[in-house]
GROMACS .gro file of C-alpha atoms in nm:
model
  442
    1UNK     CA    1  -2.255   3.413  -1.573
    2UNK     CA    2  -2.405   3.156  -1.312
    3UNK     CA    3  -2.235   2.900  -1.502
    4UNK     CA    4  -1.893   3.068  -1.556
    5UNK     CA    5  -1.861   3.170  -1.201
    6UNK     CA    6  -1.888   2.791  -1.096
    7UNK     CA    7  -1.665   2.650  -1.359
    8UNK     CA    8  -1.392   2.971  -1.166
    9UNK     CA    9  -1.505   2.828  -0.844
   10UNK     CA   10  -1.375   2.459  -0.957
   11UNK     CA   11  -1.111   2.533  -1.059
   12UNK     CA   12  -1.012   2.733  -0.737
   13UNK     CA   13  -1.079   2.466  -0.509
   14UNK     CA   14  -0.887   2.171  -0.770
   15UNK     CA   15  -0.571   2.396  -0.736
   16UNK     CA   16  -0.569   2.411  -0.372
   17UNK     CA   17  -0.654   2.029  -0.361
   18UNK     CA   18  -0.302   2.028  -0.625
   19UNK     CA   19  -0.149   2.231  -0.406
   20UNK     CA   20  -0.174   2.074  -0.065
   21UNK     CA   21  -0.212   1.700  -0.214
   22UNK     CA   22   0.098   1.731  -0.441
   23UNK     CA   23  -0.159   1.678  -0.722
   24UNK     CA   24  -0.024   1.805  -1.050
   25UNK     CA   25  -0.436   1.952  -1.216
   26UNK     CA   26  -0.440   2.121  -1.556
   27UNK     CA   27  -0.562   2.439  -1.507
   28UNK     CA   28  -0.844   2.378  -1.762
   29UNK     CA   29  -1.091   2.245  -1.585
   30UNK     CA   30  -1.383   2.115  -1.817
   31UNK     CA   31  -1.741   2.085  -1.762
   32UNK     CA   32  -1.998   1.988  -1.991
   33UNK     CA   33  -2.281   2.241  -2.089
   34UNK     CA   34  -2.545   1.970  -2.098
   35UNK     CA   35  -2.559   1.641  -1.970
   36UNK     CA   36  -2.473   1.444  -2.268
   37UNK     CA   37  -2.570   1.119  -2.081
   38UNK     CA   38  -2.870   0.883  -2.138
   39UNK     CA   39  -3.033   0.620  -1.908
   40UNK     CA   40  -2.981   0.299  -1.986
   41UNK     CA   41  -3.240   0.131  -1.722
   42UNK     CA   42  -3.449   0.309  -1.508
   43UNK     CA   43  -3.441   0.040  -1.261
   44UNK     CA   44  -3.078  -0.133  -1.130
   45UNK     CA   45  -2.779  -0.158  -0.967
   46UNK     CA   46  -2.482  -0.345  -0.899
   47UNK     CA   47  -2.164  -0.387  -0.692
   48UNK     CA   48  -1.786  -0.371  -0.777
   49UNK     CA   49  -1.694  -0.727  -0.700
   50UNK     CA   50  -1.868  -0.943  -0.944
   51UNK     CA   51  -1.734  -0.845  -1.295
   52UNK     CA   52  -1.735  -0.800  -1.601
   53UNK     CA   53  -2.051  -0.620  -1.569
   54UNK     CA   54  -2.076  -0.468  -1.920
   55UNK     CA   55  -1.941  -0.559  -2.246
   56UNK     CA   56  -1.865  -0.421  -2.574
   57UNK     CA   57  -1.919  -0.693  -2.891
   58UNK     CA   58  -1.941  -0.640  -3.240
   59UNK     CA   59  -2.009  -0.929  -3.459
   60UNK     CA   60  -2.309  -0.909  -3.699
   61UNK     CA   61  -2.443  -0.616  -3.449
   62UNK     CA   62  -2.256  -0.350  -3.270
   63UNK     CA   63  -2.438  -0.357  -2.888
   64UNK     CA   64  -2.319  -0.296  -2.582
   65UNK     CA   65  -2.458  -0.601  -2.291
   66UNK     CA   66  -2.504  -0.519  -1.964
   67UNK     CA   67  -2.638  -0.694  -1.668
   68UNK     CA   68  -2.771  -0.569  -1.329
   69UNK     CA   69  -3.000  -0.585  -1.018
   70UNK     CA   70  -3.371  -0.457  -0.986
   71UNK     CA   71  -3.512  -0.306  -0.697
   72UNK     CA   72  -3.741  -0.614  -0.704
   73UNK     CA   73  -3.439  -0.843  -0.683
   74UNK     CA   74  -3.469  -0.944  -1.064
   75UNK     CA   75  -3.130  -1.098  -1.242
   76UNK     CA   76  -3.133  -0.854  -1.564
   77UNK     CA   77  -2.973  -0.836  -1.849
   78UNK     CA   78  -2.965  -0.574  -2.144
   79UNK     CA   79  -2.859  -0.535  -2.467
   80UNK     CA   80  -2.850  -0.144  -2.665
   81UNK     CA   81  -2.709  -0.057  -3.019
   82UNK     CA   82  -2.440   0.109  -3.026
   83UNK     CA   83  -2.620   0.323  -3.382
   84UNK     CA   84  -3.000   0.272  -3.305
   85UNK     CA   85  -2.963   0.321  -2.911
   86UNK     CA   86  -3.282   0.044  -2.918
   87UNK     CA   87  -3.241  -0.078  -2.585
   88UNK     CA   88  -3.351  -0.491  -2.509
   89UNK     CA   89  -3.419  -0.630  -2.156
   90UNK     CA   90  -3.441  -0.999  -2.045
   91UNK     CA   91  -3.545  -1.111  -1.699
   92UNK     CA   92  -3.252  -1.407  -1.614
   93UNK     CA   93  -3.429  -1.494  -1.256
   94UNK     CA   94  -3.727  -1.326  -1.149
   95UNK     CA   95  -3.667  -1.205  -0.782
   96UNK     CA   96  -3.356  -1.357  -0.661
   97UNK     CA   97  -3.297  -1.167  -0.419
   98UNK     CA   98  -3.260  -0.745  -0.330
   99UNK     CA   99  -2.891  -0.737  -0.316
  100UNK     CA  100  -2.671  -0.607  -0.566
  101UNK     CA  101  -2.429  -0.848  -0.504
  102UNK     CA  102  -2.628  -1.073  -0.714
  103UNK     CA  103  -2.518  -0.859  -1.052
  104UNK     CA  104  -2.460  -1.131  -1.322
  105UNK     CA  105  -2.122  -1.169  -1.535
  106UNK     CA  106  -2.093  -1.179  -1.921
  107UNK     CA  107  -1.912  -1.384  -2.106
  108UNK     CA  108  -1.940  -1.402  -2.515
  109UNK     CA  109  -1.795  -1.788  -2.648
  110UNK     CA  110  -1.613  -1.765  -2.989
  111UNK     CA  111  -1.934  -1.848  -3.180
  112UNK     CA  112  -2.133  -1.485  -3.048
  113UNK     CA  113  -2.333  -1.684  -2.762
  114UNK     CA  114  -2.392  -1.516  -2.443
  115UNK     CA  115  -2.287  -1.713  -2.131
  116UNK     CA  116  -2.438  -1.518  -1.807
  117UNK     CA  117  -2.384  -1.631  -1.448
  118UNK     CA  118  -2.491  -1.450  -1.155
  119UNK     CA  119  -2.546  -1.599  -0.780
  120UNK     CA  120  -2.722  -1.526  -0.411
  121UNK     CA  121  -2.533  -1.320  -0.172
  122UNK     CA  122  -2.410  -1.615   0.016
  123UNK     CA  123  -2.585  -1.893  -0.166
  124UNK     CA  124  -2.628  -2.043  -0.500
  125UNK     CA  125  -2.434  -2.007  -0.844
  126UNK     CA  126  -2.635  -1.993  -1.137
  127UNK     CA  127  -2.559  -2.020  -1.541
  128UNK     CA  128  -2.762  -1.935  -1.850
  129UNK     CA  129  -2.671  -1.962  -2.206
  130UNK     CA  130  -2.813  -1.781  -2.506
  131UNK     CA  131  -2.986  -1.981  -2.788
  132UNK     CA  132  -2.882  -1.746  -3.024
  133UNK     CA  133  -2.547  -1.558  -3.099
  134UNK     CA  134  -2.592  -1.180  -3.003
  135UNK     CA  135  -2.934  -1.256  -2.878
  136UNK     CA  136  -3.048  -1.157  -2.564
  137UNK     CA  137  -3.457  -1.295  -2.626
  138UNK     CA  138  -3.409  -1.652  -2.555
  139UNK     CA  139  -3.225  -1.855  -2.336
  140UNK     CA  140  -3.142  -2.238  -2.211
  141UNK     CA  141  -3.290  -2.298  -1.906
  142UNK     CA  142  -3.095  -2.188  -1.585
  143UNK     CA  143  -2.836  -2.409  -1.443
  144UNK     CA  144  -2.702  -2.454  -1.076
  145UNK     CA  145  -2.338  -2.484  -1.034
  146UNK     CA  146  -2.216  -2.625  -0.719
  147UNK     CA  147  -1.839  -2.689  -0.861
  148UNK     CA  148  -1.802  -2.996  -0.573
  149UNK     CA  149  -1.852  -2.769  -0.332
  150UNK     CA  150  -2.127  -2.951  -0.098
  151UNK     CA  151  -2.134  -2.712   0.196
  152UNK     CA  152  -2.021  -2.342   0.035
  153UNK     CA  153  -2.208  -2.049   0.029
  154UNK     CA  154  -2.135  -1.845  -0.269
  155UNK     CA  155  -2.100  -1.471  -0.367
  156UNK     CA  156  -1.948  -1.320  -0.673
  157UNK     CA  157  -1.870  -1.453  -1.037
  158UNK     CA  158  -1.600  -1.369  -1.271
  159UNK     CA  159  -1.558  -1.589  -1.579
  160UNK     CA  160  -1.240  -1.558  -1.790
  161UNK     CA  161  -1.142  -1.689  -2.107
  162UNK     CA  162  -0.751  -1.772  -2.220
  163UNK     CA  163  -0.716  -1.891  -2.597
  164UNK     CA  164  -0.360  -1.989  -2.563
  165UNK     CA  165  -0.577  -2.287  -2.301
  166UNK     CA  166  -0.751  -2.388  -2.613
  167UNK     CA  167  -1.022  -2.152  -2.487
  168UNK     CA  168  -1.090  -2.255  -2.137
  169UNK     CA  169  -1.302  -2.083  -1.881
  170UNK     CA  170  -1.173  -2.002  -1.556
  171UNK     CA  171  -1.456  -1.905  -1.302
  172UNK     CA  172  -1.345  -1.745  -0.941
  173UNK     CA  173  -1.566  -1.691  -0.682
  174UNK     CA  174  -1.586  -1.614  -0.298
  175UNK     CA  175  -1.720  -1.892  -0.093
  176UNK     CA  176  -1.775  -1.987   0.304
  177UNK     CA  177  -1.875  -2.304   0.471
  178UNK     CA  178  -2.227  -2.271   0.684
  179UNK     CA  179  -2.133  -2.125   1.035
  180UNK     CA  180  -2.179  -2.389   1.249
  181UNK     CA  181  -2.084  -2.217   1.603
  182UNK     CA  182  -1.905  -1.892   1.663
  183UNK     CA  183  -1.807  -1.661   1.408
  184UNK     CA  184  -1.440  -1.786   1.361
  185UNK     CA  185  -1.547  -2.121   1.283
  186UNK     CA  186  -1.637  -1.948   0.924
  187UNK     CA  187  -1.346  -1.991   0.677
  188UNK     CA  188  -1.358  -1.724   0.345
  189UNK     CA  189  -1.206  -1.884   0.007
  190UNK     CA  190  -1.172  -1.746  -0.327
  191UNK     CA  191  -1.226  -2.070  -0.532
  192UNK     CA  192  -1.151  -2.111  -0.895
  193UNK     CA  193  -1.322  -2.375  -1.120
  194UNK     CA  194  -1.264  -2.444  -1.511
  195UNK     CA  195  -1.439  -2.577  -1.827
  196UNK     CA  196  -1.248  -2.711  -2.090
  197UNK     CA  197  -1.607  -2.722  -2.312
  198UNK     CA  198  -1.736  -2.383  -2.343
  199UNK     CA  199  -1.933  -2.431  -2.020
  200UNK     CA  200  -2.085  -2.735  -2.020
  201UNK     CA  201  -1.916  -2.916  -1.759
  202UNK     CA  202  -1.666  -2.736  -1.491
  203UNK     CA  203  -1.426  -2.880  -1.261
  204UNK     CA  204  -1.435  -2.964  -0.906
  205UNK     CA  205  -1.318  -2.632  -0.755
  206UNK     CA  206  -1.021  -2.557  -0.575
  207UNK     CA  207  -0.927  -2.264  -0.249
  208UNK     CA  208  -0.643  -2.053  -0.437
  209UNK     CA  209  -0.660  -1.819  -0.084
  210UNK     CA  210  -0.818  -1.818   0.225
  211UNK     CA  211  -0.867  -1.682   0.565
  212UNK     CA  212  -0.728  -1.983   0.741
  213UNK     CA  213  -1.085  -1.979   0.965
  214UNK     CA  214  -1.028  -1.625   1.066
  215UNK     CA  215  -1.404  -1.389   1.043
  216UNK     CA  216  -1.205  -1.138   0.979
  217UNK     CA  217  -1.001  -1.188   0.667
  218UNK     CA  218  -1.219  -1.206   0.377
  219UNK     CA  219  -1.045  -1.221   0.120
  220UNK     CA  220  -1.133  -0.945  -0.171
  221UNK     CA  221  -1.044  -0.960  -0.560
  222UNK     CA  222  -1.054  -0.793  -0.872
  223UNK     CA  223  -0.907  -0.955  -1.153
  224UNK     CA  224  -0.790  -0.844  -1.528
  225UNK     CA  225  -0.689  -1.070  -1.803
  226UNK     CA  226  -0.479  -1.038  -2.114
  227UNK     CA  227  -0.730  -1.310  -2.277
  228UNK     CA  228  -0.468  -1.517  -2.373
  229UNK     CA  229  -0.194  -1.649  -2.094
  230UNK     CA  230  -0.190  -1.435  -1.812
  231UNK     CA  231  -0.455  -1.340  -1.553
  232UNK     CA  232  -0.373  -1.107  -1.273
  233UNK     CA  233  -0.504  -1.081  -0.884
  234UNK     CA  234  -0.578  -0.771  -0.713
  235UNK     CA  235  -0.690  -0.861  -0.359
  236UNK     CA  236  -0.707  -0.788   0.009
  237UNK     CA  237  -0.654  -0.974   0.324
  238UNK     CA  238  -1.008  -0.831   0.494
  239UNK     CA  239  -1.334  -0.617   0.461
  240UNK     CA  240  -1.148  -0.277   0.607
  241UNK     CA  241  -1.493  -0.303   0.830
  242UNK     CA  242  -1.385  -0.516   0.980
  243UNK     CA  243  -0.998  -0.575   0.953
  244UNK     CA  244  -0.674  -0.395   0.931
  245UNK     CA  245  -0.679  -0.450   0.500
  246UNK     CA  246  -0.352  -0.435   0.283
  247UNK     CA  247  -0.332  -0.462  -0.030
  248UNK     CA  248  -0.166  -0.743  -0.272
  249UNK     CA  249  -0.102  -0.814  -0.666
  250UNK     CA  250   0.025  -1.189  -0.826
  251UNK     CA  251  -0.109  -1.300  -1.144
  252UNK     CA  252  -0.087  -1.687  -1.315
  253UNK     CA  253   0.069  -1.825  -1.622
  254UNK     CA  254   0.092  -2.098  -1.738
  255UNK     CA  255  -0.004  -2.326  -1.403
  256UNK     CA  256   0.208  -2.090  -1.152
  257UNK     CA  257   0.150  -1.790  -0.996
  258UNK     CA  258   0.352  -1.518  -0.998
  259UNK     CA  259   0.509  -1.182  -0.780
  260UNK     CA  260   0.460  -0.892  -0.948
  261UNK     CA  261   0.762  -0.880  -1.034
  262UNK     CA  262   0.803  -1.182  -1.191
  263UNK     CA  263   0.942  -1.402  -0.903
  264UNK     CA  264   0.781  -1.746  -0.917
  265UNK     CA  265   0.515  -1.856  -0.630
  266UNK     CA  266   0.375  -2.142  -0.611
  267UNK     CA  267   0.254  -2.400  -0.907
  268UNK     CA  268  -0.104  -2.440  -0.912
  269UNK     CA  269  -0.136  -2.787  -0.766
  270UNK     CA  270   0.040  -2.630  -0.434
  271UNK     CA  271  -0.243  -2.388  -0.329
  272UNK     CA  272  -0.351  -2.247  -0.146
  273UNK     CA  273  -0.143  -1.950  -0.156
  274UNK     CA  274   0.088  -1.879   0.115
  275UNK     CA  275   0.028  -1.512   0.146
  276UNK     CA  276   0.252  -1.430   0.389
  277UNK     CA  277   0.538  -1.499   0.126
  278UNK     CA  278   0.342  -1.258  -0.109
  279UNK     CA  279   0.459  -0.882  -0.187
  280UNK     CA  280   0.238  -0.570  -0.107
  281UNK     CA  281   0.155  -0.305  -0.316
  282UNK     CA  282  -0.002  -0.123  -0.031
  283UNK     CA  283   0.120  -0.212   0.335
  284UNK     CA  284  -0.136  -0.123   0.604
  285UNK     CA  285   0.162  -0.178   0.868
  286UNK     CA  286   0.374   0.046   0.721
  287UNK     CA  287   0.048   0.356   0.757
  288UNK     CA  288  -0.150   0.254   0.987
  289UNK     CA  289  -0.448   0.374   0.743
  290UNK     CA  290  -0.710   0.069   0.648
  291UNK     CA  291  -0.772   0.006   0.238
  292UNK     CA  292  -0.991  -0.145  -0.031
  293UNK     CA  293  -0.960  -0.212  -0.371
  294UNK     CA  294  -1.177  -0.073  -0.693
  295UNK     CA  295  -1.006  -0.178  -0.969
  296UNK     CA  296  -0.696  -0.375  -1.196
  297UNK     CA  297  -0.608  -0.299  -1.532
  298UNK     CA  298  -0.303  -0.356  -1.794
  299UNK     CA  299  -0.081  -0.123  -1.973
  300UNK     CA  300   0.053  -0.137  -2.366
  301UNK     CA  301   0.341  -0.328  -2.197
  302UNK     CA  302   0.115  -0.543  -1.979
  303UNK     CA  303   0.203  -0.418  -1.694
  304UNK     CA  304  -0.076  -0.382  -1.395
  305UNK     CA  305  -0.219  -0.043  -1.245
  306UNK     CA  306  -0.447  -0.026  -0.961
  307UNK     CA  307  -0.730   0.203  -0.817
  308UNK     CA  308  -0.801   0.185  -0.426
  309UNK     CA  309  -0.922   0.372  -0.180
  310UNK     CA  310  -0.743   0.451   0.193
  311UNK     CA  311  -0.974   0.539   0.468
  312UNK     CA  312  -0.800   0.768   0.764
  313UNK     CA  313  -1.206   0.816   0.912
  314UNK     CA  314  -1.501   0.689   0.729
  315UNK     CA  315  -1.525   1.069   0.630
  316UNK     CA  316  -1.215   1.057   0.430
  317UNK     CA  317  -1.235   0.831   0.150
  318UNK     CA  318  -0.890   0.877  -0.034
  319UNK     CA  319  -0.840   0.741  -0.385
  320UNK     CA  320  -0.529   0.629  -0.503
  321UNK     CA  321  -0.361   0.510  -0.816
  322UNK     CA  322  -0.076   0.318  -0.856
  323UNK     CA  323   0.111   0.131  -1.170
  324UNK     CA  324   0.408  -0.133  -1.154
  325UNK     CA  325   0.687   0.138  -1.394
  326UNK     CA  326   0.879  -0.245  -1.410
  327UNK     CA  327   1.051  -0.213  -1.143
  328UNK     CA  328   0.841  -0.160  -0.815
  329UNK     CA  329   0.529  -0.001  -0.794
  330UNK     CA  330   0.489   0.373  -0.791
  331UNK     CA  331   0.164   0.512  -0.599
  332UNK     CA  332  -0.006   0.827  -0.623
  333UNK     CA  333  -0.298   0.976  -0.422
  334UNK     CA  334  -0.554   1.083  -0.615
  335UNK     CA  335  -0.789   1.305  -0.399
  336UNK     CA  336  -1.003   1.272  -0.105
  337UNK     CA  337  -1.350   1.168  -0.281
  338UNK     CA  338  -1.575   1.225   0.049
  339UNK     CA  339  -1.728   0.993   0.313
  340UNK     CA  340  -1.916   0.701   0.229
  341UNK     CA  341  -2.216   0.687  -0.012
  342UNK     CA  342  -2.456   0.478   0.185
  343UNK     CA  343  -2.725   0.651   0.417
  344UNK     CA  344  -2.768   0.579   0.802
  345UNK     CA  345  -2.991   0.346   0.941
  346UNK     CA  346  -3.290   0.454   1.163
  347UNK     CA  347  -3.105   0.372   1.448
  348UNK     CA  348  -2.849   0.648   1.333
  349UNK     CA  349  -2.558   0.340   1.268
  350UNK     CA  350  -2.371   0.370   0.934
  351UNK     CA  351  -2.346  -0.029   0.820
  352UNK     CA  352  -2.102   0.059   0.533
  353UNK     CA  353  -1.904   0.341   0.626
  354UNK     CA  354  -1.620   0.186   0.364
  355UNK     CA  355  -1.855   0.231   0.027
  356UNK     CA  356  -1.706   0.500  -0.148
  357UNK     CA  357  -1.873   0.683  -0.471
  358UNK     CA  358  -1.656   0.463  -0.675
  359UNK     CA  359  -1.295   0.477  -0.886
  360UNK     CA  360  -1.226   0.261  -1.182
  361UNK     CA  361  -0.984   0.238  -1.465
  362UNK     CA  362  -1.057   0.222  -1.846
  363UNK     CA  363  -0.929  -0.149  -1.965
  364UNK     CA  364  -0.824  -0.046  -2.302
  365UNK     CA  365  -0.610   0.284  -2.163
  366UNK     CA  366  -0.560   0.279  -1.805
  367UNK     CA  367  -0.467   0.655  -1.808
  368UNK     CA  368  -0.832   0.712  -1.800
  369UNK     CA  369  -0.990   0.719  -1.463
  370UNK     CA  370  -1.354   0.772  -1.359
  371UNK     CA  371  -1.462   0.791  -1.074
  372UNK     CA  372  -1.740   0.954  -0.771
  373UNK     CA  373  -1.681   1.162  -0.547
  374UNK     CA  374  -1.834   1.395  -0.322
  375UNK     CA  375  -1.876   1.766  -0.496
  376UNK     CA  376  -2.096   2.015  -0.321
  377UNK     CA  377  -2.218   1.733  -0.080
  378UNK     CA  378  -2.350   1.532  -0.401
  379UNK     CA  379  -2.202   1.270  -0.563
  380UNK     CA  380  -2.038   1.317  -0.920
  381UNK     CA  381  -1.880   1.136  -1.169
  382UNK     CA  382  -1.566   1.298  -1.275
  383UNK     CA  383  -1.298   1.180  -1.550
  384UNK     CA  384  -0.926   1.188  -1.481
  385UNK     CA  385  -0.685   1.171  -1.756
  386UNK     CA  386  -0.300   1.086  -1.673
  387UNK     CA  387  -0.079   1.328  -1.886
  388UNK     CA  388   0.239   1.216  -1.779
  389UNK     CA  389   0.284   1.311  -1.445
  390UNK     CA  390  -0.014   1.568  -1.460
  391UNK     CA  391  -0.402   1.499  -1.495
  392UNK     CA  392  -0.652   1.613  -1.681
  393UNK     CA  393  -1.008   1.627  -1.529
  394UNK     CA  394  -1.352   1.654  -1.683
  395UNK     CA  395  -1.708   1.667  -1.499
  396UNK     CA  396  -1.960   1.423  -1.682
  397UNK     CA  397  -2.185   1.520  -1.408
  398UNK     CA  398  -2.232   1.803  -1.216
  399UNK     CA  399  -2.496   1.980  -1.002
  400UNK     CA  400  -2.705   1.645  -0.952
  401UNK     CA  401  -2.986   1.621  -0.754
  402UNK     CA  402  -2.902   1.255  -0.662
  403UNK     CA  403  -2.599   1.056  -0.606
  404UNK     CA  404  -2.383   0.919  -0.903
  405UNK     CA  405  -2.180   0.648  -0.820
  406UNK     CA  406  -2.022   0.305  -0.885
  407UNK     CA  407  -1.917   0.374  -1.254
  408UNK     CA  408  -1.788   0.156  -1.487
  409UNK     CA  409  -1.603   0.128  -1.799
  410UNK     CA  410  -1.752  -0.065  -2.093
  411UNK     CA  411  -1.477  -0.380  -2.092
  412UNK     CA  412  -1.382  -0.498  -2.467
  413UNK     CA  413  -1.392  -0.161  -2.601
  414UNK     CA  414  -1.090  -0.008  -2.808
  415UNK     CA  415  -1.254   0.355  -2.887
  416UNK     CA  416  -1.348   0.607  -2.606
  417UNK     CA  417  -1.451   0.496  -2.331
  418UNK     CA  418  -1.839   0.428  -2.273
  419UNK     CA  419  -1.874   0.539  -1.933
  420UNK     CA  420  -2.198   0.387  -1.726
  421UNK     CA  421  -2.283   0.441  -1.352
  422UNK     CA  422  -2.628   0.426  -1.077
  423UNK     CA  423  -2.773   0.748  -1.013
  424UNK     CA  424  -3.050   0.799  -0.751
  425UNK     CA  425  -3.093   0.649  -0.369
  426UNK     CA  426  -2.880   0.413  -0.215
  427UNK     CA  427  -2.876   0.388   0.147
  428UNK     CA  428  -2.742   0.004   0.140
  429UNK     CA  429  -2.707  -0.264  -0.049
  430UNK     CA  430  -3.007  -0.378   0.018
  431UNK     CA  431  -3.194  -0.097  -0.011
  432UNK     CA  432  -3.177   0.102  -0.328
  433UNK     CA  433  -3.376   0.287  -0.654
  434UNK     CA  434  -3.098   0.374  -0.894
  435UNK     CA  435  -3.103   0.395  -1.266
  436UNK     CA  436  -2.849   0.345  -1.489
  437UNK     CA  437  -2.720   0.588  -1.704
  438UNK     CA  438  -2.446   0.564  -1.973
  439UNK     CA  439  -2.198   0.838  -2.132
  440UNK     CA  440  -2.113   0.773  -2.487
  441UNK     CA  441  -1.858   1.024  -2.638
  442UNK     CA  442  -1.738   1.002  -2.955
   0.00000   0.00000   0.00000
C-alpha cells in the first residue's frame, strides 16, 4: 500500500508540474519495484566536461570501458562484460590529483587498442596506449603532451576520430596561460590538436575560441561527432558563476565551420572564431536568466539537440531541451530539477551553486533523456522519453539515501541505453566518496 500510495503521490505532483510548466507527462508514471542497478566501482567520480567517459565495444569481447576519478586522486580505468558482469580495474596514474576534472577519455583505434588521455585541473595532458586490443592489464608507458603549447595550463580532453580524414584524431581541450598579474591578464582557449598516425605524433595546437583576456568568459564545450565528416560545438561564452552565459552551436566539415544552419563561418586557417558573428541557441540578453550546458547529441537526420540548464536563483536549476526541427531551433523546458548538488562550506559559502544533479541525452536516440534531480530533497535519476510532443518518465532511482547524480549514457551503443551515474557524498569537486553504479535494461 506504502508503495502504491507514493507511486499516486508522483504522479500528482508530475501533473501539476505539466500543468503549470506546459509539460505534456503521460499519466503512467513508472517506478521500478527493485533497484535493478549494480555498482560498477565503489570508489569514483567524474565531471561533465571531459568526455567520452564510457564506451561500448564489441570486437572479440563485448565490455563496456569506463574511466574515472578516486577519492585518492587515482586516474582509473575499467573494463566489465557485458554477459559475465566480471569487472577489471587498472590504475593509469596513481594520485594525480583529487579533482574530478581529471576523468580520462577513451578512444578505441581501428585495430581494438585503447588510447586513454586524461590531464591536471589546470596542468598537464597525459596519454596511454594499450598493449593489447581490448585489454585493459597492460599499458605503454604514460606520455606528456604539451601540443606546442609552452606556457598553457590544461583541463579537459576529448579525442575524436573522422574516417572520411583517413582516420585522424582531433583532440580539444581548455587551456590558460600562467596568470602573471591581475586576473584579466588570464586568457581561456579551447585548443584543438590532430594526429594523422593513430596518436603517435600530434600537431602544434591551435585557439579555435577564446576569451580575448577577459576572467570572465571561459569558454565551455561539449562536442558530438558523426565519426566520419562532421563534428559539432556546443559551448558557452562563461562559467554562469561568474558571467552572464549564453548559449551557442557551429559544427566543422571539411576545414570550415559552420552556423547551425548551414551558413558558412570561417575556414579553419582563419580562427579563432569570431563569436560575435555566431548564432545563439539560447540568448541570455533576450531573458535575463544565466545558463550552462550538459549535453549535444544527433538525430536520424543528423541534426543536433541540446540539454542545458537555466538558473533564475541557484535554487532553481531548470533543465531544458532543445533540437534544430531544420529550420531554427525549437526549445522546451523540461522541469525545475532543484538547487545545486554540492554541499556548503564550513564557512556556510556555496562554491558551486551552478552544479546541478545532471541532464544528458542518449547518443544513439536522443529522445531518451536522463537526468538528476531533486525528489523528496534527494537526488534521483529519472528517465525521460520524448513521445512526440509528450514524455514519458521512469524512476531508475527512487527513495535514496544519498545523492544520484551526473549520469551518463554508455556512447557507441545501438541497444538500450546503459545508464551509469555517482551515488553517495559530494560536497565539491574536490571533495567527494561516490560510487558508480550502472543500469543495464534489456
Amino acid at each position: 500500500m506504502m508503495k502504491k500510495n507514493n507511486e499516486f503521490r508522483r504522479y500528482i505532483i508530475l501533473f501539476m508540474i505539466g500543468l503549470f510548466s506546459g509539460i505534456n507527462v503521460y499519466s503512467q508514471i513508472n517506478v521500478p519495484a527493485a533497484p535493478d542497478y549494480q555498482v560498477a566501482t565503489q570508489d569514483g567520480a567524474w565531471c561533465w566536461f571531459a568526455d567520452p567517459r564510457a564506451v561500448y565495444h564489441k570486437g572479440k569481447q563485448e565490455k563496456i570501458y569506463y574511466g574515472y576519478i578516486s577519492s585518492q586522486g587515482d586516474v582509473v580505468v575499467s573494463s566489465r562484460d557485458m554477459k559475465t558482469k566480471t569487472i577489471e580495474n587498472f590504475v593509469l596514474h596513481e594520485k594525480l590529483q583529487i579533482d574530478d576534472h581529471n576523468v580520462p577519455t577513451i578512444l578505441f583505434l581501428p585495430d581494438g587498442k585503447l588510447l586513454v588521455f586524461y590531464t591536471e585541473h589546470n596542468g598537464k595532458f597525459f596519454m596511454r596506449k594499450s598493449k593489447n586490443a581490448e585489454d585493459i592489464s597492460a599499458w605503454e608507458e604514460e606520455v606528456i603532451l604539451s601540443f606546442g603549447l609552452d606556457d598553457e595550463f590544461i583541463t579537459y580532453s576529448h579525442p575524436v576520430m573522422l574516417s572520411d580524414e583517413n582516420n585522424r584524431i582531433y583532440m580539444f581541450f581548455r587551456s590558460r596561460n600562467r596568470r602573471t598579474g591581475a586576473a584579466q591578464d588570464v586568457n581561456w582557449k579551447q585548443h584543438y590538436s590532430y594526429s594523422d598516425d593513430l596518436g603517435k605524433t600530434w600537431s602544434i595546437a591551435k585557439a579555435y575560441l577564446t576569451s580575448k583576456g577577459s576572467h570572465n568568459k571561459i569558454p565551455y564545450l561539449k562536442i558530438v561527432s558523426d565519426h566520419k565528416s562532421k563534428i559539432h560545438f556546443l559551448f558557452t561564452d562563461g562559467h554562469p558563476k561568474v558571467s552572464l552565459s549564453s548559449v551557442y552551436h557551429v559544427y566543422y566539415e571539411k576545414d570550415k565551420f559552420y552556423q547551425t544552419n548551414g551558413n558558412e563561418l570561417q575556414g579553419i586557417h582563419e580562427i579563432p572564431l569570431d563569436i560575435t558573428k555566431i548564432d545563439k541557441v539560447y540568448d541570455y540578453d533576450k531573458v535575463k536568466v544565466k545558463s550552462w550546458i550538459w549535453d549535444i547529441a544527433l538525430d536520424k537526420k543528423g541534426r543536433p539537440v541540446i540539454a542545458y540548464a537555466r538558473f533564475p536563483s541557484i535554487y532553481d536549476h531548470i533543465y531544458y531541451y532543445a533540437y534544430w526541427d531544420g529550420k531554427k531551433w525549437q526549445d522546451h523546458e523540461l522541469i525545475n530539477a532543484g538547487k545545486y548538488m554540492t554541499e556548503p562550506e564550513k564557512n556556510g559559502k556555496v562554491l558551486e551553486e551552478h552544479y546541478s544533479g545532471g541532464l544528458v541525452l542518449d547518443h544513439h536516440n536522443p529522445k531518451n533523456v536522463f537526468m538528476s534531480r531533486q525528489v523528496n530533497g534527494v537526488f534521483e535519476i529519472e528517465h525521460w522519453q520524448r513521445k512526440g510532443e509528450k514524455w514519458k518518465t521512469t524512476a531508475l532511482t527512487h527513495h535514496s539515501s544519498a545523492k544520484n547524480i551526473r549520469p551518463y549514457v554508455v556512447d557507441r551503443h545501438a541497444g538500450k541505453p546503459i545508464v551509469m551515474w555517482m551515488h553517495g557524498v559530494y560536497d565539491h569537486f574536490i571533495r567527494y566518496n561516490t560510487s558508480i553504479l550502472i543500469n543495464e535494461k534489456k
